mmCIF file of C-alpha atoms in Angstrom:
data_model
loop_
_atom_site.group_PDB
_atom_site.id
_atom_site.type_symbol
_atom_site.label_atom_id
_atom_site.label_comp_id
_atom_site.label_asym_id
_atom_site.label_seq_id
_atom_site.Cartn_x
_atom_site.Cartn_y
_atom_site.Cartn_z
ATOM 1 C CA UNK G 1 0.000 0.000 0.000
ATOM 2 C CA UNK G 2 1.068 3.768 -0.585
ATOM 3 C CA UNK G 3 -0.018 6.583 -0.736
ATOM 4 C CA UNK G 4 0.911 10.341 -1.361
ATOM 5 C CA UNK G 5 0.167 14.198 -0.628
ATOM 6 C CA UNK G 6 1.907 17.348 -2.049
ATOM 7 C CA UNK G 7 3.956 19.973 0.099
ATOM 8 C CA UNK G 8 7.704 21.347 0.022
ATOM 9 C CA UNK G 9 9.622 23.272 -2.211
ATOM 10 C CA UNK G 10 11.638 21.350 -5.776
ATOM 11 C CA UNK G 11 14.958 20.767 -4.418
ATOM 12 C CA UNK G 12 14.427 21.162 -0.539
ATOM 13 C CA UNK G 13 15.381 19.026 2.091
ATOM 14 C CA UNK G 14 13.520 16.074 2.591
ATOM 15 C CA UNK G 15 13.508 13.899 5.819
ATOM 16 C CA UNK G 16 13.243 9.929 5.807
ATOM 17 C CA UNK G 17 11.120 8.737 8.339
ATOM 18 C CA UNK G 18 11.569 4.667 9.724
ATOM 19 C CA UNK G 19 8.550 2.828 11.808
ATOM 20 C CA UNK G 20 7.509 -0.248 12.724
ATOM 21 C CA UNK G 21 4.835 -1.749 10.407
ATOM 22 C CA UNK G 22 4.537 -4.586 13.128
ATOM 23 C CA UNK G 23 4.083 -1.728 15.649
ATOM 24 C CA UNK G 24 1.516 0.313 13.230
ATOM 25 C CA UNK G 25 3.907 2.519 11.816
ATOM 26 C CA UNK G 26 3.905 3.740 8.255
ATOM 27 C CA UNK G 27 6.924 2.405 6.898
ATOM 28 C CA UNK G 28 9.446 4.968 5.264
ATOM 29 C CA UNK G 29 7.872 8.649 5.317
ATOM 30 C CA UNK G 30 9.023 11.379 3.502
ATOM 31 C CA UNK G 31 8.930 14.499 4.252
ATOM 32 C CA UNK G 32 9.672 18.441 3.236
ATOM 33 C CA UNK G 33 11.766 20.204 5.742
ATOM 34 C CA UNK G 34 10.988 24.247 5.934
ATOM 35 C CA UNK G 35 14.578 25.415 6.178
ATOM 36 C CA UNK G 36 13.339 28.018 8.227
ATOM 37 C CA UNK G 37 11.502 27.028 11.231
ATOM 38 C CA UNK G 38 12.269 22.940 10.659
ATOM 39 C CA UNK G 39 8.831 21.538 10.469
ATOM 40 C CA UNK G 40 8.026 18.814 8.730
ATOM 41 C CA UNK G 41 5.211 18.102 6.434
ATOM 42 C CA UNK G 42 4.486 14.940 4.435
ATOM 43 C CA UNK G 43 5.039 14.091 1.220
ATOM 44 C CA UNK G 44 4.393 10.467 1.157
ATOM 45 C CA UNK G 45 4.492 7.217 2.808
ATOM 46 C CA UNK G 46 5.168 3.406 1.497
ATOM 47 C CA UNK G 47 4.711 0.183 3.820
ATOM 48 C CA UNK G 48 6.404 -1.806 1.295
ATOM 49 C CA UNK G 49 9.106 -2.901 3.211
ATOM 50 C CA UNK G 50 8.191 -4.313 6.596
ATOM 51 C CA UNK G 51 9.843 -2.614 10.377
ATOM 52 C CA UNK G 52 12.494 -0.621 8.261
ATOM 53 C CA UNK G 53 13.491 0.031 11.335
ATOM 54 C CA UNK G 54 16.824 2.180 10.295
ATOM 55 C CA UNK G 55 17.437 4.073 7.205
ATOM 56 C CA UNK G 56 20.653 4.915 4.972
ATOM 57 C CA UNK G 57 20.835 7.465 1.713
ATOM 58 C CA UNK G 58 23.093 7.199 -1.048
ATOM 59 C CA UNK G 59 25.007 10.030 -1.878
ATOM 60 C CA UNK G 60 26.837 11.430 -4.890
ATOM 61 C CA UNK G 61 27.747 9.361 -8.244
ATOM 62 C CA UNK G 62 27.787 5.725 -8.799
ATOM 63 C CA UNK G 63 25.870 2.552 -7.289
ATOM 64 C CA UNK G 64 23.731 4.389 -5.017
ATOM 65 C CA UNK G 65 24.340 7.433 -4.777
ATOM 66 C CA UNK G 66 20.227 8.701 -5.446
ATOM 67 C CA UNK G 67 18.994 5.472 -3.582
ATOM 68 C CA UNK G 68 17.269 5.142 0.016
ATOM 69 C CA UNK G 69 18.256 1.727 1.576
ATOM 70 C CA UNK G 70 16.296 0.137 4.784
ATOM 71 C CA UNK G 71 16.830 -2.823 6.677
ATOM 72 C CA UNK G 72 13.663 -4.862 7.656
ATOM 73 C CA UNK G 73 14.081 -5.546 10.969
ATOM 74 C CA UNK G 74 12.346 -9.416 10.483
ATOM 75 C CA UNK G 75 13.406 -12.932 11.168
ATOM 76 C CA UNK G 76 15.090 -13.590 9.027
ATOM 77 C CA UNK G 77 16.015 -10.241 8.304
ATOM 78 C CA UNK G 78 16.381 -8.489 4.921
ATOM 79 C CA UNK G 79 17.279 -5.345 3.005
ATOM 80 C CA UNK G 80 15.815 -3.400 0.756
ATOM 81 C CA UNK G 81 17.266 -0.476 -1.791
ATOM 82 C CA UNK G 82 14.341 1.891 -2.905
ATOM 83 C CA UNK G 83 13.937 5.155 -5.433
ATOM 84 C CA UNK G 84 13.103 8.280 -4.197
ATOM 85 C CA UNK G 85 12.829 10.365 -7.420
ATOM 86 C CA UNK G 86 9.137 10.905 -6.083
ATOM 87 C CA UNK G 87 7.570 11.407 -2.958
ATOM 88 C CA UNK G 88 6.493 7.876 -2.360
ATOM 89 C CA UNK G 89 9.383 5.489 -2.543
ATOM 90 C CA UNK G 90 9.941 3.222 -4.951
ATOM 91 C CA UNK G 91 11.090 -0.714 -4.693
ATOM 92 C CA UNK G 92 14.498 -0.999 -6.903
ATOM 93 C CA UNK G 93 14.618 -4.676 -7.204
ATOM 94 C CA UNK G 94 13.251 -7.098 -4.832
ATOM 95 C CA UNK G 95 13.718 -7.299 -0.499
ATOM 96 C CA UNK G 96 16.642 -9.125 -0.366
ATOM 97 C CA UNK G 97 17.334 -11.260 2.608
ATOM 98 C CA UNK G 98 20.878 -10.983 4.554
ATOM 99 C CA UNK G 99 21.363 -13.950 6.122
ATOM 100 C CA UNK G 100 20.816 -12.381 9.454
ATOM 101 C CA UNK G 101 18.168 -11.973 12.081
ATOM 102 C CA UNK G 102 16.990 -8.626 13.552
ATOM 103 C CA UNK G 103 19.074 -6.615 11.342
ATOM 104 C CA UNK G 104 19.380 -2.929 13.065
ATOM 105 C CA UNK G 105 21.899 -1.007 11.498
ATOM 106 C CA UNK G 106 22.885 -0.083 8.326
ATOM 107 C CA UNK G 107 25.398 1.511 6.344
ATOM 108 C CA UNK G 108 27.106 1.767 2.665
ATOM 109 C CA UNK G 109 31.124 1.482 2.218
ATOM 110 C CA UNK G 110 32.985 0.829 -0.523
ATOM 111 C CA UNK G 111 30.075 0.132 -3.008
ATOM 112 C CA UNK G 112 28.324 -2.172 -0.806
ATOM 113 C CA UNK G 113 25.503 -2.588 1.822
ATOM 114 C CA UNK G 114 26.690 -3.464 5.292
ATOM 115 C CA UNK G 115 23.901 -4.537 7.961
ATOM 116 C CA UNK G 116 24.503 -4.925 11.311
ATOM 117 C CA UNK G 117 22.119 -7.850 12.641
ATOM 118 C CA UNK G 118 21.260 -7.574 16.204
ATOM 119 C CA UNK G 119 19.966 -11.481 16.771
ATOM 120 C CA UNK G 120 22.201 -13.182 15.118
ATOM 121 C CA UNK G 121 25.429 -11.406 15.781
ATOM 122 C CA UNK G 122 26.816 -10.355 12.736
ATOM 123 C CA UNK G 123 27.714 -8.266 9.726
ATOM 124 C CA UNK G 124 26.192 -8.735 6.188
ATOM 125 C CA UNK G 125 27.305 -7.491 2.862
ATOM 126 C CA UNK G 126 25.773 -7.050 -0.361
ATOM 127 C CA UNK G 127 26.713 -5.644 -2.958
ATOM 128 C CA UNK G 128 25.127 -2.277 -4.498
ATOM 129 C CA UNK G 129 24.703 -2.658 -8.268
ATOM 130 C CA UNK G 130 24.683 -0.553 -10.661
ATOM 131 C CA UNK G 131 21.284 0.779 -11.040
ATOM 132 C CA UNK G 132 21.249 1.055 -6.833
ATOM 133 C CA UNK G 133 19.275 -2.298 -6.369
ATOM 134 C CA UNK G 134 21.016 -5.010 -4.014
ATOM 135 C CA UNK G 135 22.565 -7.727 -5.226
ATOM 136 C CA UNK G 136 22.919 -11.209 -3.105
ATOM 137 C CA UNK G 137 24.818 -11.691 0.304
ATOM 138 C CA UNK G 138 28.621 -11.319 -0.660
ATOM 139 C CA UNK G 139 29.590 -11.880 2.751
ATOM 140 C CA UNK G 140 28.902 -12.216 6.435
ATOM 141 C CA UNK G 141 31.286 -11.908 9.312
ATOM 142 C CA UNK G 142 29.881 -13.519 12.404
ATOM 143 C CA UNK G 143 30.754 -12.229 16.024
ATOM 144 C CA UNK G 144 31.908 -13.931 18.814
ATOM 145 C CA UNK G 145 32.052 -13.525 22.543
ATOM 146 C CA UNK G 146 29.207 -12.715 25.687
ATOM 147 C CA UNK G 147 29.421 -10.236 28.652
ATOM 148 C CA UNK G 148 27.989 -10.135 32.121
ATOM 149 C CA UNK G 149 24.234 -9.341 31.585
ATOM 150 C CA UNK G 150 22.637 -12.133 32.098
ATOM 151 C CA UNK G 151 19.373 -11.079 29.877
ATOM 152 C CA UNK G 152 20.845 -9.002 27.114
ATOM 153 C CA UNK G 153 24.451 -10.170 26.589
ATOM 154 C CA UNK G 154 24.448 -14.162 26.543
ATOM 155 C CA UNK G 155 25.609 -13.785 22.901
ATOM 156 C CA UNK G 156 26.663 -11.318 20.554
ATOM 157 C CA UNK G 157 24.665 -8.686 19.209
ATOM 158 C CA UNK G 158 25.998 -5.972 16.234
ATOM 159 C CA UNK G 159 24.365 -3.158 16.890
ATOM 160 C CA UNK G 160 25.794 -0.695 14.443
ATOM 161 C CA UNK G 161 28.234 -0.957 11.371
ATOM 162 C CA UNK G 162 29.415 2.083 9.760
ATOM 163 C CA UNK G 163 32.689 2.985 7.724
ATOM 164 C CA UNK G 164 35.472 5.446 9.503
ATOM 165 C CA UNK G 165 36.024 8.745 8.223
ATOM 166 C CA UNK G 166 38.827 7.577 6.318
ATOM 167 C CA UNK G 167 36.658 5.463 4.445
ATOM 168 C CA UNK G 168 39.396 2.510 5.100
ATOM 169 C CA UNK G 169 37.738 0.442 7.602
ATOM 170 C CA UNK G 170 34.472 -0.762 8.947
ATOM 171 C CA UNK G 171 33.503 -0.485 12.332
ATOM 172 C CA UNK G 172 30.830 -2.818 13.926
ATOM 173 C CA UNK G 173 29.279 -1.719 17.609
ATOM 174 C CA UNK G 174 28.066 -5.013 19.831
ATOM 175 C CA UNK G 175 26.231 -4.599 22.485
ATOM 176 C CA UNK G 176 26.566 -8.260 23.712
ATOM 177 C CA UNK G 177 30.353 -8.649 23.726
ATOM 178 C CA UNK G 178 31.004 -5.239 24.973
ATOM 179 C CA UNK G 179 33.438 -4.334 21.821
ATOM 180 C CA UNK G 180 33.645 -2.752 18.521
ATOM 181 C CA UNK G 181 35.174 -4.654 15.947
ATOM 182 C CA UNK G 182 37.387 -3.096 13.285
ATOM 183 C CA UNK G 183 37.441 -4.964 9.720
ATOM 184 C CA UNK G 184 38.680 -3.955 6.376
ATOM 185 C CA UNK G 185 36.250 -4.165 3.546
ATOM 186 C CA UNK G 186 37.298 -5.714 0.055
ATOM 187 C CA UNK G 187 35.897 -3.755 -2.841
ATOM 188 C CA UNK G 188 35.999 -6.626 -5.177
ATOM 189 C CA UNK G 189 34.558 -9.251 -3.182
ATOM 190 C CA UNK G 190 32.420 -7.900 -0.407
ATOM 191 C CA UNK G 191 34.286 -10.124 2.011
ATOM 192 C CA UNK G 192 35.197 -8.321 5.838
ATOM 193 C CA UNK G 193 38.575 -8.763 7.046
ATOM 194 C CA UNK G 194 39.014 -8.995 10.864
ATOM 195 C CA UNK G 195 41.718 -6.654 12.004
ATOM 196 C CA UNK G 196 41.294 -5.751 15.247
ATOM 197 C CA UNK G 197 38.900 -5.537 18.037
ATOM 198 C CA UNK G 198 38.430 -2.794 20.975
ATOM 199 C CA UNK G 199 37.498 -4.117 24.334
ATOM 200 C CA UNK G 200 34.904 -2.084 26.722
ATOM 201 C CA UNK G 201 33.951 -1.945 30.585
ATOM 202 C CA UNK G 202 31.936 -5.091 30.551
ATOM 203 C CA UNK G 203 28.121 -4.808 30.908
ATOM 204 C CA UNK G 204 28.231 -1.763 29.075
ATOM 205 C CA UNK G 205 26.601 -2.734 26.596
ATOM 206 C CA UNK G 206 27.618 -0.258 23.513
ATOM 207 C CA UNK G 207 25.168 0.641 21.148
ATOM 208 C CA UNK G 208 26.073 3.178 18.686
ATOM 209 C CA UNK G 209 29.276 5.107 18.298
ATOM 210 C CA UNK G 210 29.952 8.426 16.273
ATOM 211 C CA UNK G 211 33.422 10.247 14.698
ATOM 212 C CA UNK G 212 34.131 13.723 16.029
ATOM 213 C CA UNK G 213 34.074 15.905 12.720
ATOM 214 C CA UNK G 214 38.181 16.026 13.070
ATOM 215 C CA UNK G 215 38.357 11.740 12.966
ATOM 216 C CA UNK G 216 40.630 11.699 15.663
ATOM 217 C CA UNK G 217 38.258 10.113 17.984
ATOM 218 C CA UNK G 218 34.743 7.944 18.521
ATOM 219 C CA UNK G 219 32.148 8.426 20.963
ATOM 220 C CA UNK G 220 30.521 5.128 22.033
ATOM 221 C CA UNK G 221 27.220 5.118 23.446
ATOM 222 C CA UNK G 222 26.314 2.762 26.131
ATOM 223 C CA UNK G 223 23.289 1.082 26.154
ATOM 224 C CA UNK G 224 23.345 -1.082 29.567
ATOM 225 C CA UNK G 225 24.775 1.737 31.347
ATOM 226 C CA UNK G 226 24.127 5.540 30.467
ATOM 227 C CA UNK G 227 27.424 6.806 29.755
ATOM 228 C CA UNK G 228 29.502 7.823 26.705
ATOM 229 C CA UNK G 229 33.284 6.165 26.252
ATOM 230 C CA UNK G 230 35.561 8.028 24.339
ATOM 231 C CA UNK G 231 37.885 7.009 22.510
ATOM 232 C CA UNK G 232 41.110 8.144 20.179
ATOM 233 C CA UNK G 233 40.579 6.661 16.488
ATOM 234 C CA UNK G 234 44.356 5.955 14.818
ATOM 235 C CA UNK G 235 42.717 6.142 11.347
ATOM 236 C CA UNK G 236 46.371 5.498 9.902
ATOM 237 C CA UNK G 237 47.044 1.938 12.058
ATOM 238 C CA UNK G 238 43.065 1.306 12.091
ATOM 239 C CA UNK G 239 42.975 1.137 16.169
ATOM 240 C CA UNK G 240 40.228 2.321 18.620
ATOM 241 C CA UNK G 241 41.965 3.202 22.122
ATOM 242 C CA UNK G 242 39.115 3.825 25.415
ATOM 243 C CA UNK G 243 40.186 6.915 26.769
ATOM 244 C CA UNK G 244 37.257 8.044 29.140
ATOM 245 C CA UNK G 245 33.649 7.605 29.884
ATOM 246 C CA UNK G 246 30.940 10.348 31.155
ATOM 247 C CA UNK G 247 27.655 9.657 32.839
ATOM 248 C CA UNK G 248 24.881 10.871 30.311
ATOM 249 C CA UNK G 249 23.102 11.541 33.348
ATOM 250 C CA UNK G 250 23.180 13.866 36.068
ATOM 251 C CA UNK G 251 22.010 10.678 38.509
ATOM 252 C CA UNK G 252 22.752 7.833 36.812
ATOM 253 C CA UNK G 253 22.040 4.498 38.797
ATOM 254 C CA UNK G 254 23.311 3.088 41.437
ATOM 255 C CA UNK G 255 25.938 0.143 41.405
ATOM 256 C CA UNK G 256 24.098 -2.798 41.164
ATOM 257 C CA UNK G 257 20.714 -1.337 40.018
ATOM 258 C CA UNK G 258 19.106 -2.251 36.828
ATOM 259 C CA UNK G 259 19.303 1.284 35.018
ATOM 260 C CA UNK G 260 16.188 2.697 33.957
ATOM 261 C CA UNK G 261 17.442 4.760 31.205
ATOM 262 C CA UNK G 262 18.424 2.772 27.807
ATOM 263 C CA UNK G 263 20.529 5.522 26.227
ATOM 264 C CA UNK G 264 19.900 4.898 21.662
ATOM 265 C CA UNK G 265 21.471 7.385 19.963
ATOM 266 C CA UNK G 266 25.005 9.501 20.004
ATOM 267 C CA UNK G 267 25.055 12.806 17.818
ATOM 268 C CA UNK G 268 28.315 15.108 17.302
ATOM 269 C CA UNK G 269 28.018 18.934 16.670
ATOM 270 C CA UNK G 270 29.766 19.884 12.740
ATOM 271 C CA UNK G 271 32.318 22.250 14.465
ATOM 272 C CA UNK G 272 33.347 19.488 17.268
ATOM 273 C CA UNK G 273 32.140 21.346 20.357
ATOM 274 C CA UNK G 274 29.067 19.599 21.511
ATOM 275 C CA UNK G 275 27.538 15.773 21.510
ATOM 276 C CA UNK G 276 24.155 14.963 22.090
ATOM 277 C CA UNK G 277 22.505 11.749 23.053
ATOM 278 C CA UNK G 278 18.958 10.290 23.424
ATOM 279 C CA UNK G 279 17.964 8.292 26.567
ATOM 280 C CA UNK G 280 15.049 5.931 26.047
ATOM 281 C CA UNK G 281 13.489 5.856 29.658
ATOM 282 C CA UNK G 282 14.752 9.319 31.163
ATOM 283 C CA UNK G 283 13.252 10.353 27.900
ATOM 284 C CA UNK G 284 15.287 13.068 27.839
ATOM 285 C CA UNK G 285 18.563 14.347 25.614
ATOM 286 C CA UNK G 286 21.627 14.957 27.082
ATOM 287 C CA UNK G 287 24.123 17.893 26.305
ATOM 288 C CA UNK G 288 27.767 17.461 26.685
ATOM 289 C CA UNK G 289 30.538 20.183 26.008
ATOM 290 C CA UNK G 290 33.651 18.672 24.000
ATOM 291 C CA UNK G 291 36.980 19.901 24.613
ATOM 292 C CA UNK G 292 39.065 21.515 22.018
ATOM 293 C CA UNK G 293 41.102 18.448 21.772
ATOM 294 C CA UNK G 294 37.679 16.528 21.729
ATOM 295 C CA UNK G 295 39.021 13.663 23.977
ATOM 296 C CA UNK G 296 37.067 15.760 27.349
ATOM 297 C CA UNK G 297 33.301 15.179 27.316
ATOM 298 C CA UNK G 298 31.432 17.396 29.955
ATOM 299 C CA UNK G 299 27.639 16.304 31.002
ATOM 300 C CA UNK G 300 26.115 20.391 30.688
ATOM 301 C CA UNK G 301 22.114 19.718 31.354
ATOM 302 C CA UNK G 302 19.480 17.306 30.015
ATOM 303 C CA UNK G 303 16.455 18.597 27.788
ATOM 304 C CA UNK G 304 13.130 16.276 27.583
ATOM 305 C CA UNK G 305 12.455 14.665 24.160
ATOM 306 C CA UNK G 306 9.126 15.518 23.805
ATOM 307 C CA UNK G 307 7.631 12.807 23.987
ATOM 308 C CA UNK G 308 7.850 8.579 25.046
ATOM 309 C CA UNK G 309 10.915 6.227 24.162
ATOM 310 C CA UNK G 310 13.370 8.056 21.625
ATOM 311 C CA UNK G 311 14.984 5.846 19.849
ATOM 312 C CA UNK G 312 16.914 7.748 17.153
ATOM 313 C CA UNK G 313 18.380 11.380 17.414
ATOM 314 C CA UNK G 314 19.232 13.241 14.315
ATOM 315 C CA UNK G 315 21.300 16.303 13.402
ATOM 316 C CA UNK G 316 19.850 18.520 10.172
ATOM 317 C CA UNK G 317 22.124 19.254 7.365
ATOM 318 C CA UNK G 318 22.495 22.473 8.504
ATOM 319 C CA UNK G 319 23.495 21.604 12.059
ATOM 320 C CA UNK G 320 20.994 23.949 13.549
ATOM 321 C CA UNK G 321 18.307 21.744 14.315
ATOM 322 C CA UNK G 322 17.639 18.287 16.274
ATOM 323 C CA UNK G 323 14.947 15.458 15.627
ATOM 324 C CA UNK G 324 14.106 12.996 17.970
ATOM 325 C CA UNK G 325 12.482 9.796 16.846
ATOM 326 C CA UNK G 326 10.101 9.254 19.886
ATOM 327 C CA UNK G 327 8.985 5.654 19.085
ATOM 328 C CA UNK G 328 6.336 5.015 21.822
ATOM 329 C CA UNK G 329 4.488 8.711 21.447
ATOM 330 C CA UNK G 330 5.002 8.374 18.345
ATOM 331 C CA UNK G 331 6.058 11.803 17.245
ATOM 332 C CA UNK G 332 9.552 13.015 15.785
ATOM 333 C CA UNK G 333 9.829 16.099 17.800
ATOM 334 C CA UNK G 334 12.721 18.670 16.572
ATOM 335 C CA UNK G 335 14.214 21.392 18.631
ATOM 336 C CA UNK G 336 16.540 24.689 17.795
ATOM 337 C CA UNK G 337 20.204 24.460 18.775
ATOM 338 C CA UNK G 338 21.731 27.449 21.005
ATOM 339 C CA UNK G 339 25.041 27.717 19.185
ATOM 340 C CA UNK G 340 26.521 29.216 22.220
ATOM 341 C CA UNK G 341 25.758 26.225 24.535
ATOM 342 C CA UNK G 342 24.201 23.922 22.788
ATOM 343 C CA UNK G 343 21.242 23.126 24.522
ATOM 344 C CA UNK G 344 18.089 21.718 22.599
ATOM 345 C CA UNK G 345 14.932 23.978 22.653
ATOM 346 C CA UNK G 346 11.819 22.003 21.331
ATOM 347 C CA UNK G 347 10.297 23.981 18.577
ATOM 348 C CA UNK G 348 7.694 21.326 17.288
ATOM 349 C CA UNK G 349 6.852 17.510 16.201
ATOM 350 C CA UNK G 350 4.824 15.625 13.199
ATOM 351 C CA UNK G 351 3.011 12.438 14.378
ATOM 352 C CA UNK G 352 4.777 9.398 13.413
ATOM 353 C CA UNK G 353 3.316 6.074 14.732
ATOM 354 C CA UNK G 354 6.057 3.676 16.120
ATOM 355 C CA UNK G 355 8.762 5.521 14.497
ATOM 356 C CA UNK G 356 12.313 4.410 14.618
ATOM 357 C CA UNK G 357 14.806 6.785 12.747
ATOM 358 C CA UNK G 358 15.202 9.835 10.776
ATOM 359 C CA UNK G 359 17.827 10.968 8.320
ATOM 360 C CA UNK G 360 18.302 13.733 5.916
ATOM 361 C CA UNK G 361 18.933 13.953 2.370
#
């Protein structure tokens, strides 16, 4: 089913919307962005592929480049690559499955789809063909290892995949082994080569990370624990290094306790200066100062969401705006950025049924 509406400007902004069909969500929105004030109004919406639950855009020339790309968070799991010449996205080729369960995460390197599938503990690739569809699983690179939750870490669980800066390696976040895995990707063959792999505080739990604009470090967002580890990122030698760790919090639980808080989402500020984080739970979104070196994160305040359970945080083009995916309310809420301190100031929200993500393009 689809269906369609008219509204922005030729050539302005649109937002990509993610939601749980399971849940009653739309699918994949899309949406006009007034440049202005940020609000959102809807262009379209497609339930074609089912729980897309996260959302990547191609970019510039090549396999991919105009394409929208969802995983469908399903067991088994599958991908799907879609047109957005419209307002209503398009199916470009057929749902392909990736050999994975739960897939969560997804991201494009090297002229391939990566997916980062939570259930089964592993990374798939497919290759992006020409005309943007998906082609077959090259690849998948299977995790190993546990941590100390008993509930949510008996296994491995990729979380997140997403190339470095440098574009020379691929970088896989799991939440049950308390690590992030560092591979290199071959071009040719879609195959992951293990190179190294970054240990954590155990029962951590990391969920997401994100590069510092500079690419000298990584923020990893914890998921078991609400706190941010930073760490330096040797781009050159490929090697993650813990540095640090901040509370997201002001009172973060106590030792022992079971946190209420289940921090999602890790945003970094274009100039460096400020990260941002979303904290299913709390419900709130936490603003800490970076350093000028960026290796010193600073808890400054925390902001409500506006609304329930945000599960994805997003940063506008621009920089000047936030959007919080509040799944459980659903409603993506966005908010105005003080450049000064950077602290969130809610300036309105679409209604969004069991939404998941949002990105930009």
């Amino acid at each position: 089913m689809t269906d369609s509406a008219t509204g922005g400007d030729d050539g302005a902004v649109r937002a990509f919307i993610g939601s749980f069909t399971s849940a009653g969500g739309r699918g994949i929105t899309v949406a006009a962005v007034d440049r202005e004030t940020g609000a959102l109004t809807v262009l379209g919406t497609t339930d074609t592929v089912p729980d897309p639950s996260f959302l990547a855009l191609g970019h510039g020339p090549g396999p991919g480049g105009g394409a929208l790309y969802a995983v469908s968070e399903t067991e088994p799991g599958a991908a799907a690559a879609l047109d957005i010449t419209g307002d209503v996205p398009q199916p470009l080729g057929g749902i392909r499955p990736v050999d994975g369960d739960g897939p969560t995460h997804l991201a494009l390197a090297g002229g391939h789809l990566l997916t980062a599938n939570y259930n089964s503990g592993s990374v798939s690739v497919l290759p992006v063909l020409a005309d943007g569809s998906l082609g077959p699983v090259a690849s998948v690179s299977r995790h190993e290892g546990s941590g100390p939750h008993a509930d949510r870490q008996r296994g491995p669980h990729a979380h997140q995949v997403l190339p470095d800066p440098s574009g020379n390696w691929v970088l896989s976040v799991d939440l049950g082994t308390d690590s992030v895995r560092i591979c290199a990707l071959d071009t040719t063959t879609g195959a992951l080569r293990p190179h190294g792999e970054t240990a954590l505080r155990p029962g951590t739990g990391p969920r997401h990370l994100a590069f510092h604009p500079a690419g000298g470090h990584a923020y990893v967002l914890n998921e078991l624990e609400p706190t941010v580890t930073t760490c330096r990122w040797n781009a050159a030698a490929g090697v993650l290094e813990p540095v640090g760790e901040t509370a997201v919090l002001s009172a973060p639980p106590a030792e022992g306790d079971e946190p209420a808080t289940y921090p999602s989402e890790v945003v970094v500020s274009h100039d460096g200066r400020f990260l941002w984080t979303a904290n299913r739970g709390d419900d709130t979104i936490s603003v800490l100062a970076l350093d000028a070196t960026g290796e010193q994160a600073t808890l400054v305040t925390t902001v409500d969401c506006g609304g329930h359970w945000p599960r994805d945080l997003a940063l506008d083009p621009a920089g000047r705006r936030l959007y919080a995916a509040n799944e459980r309310s659903g409603d993506v809420s966005w908010f105005d950025i003080d450049p000064e301190t950077g602290i969130p100031r809610r300036a309105g929200s679409l209604a969004a049924p069991a939404v998941s993500c949002v990105i930009f393009g």
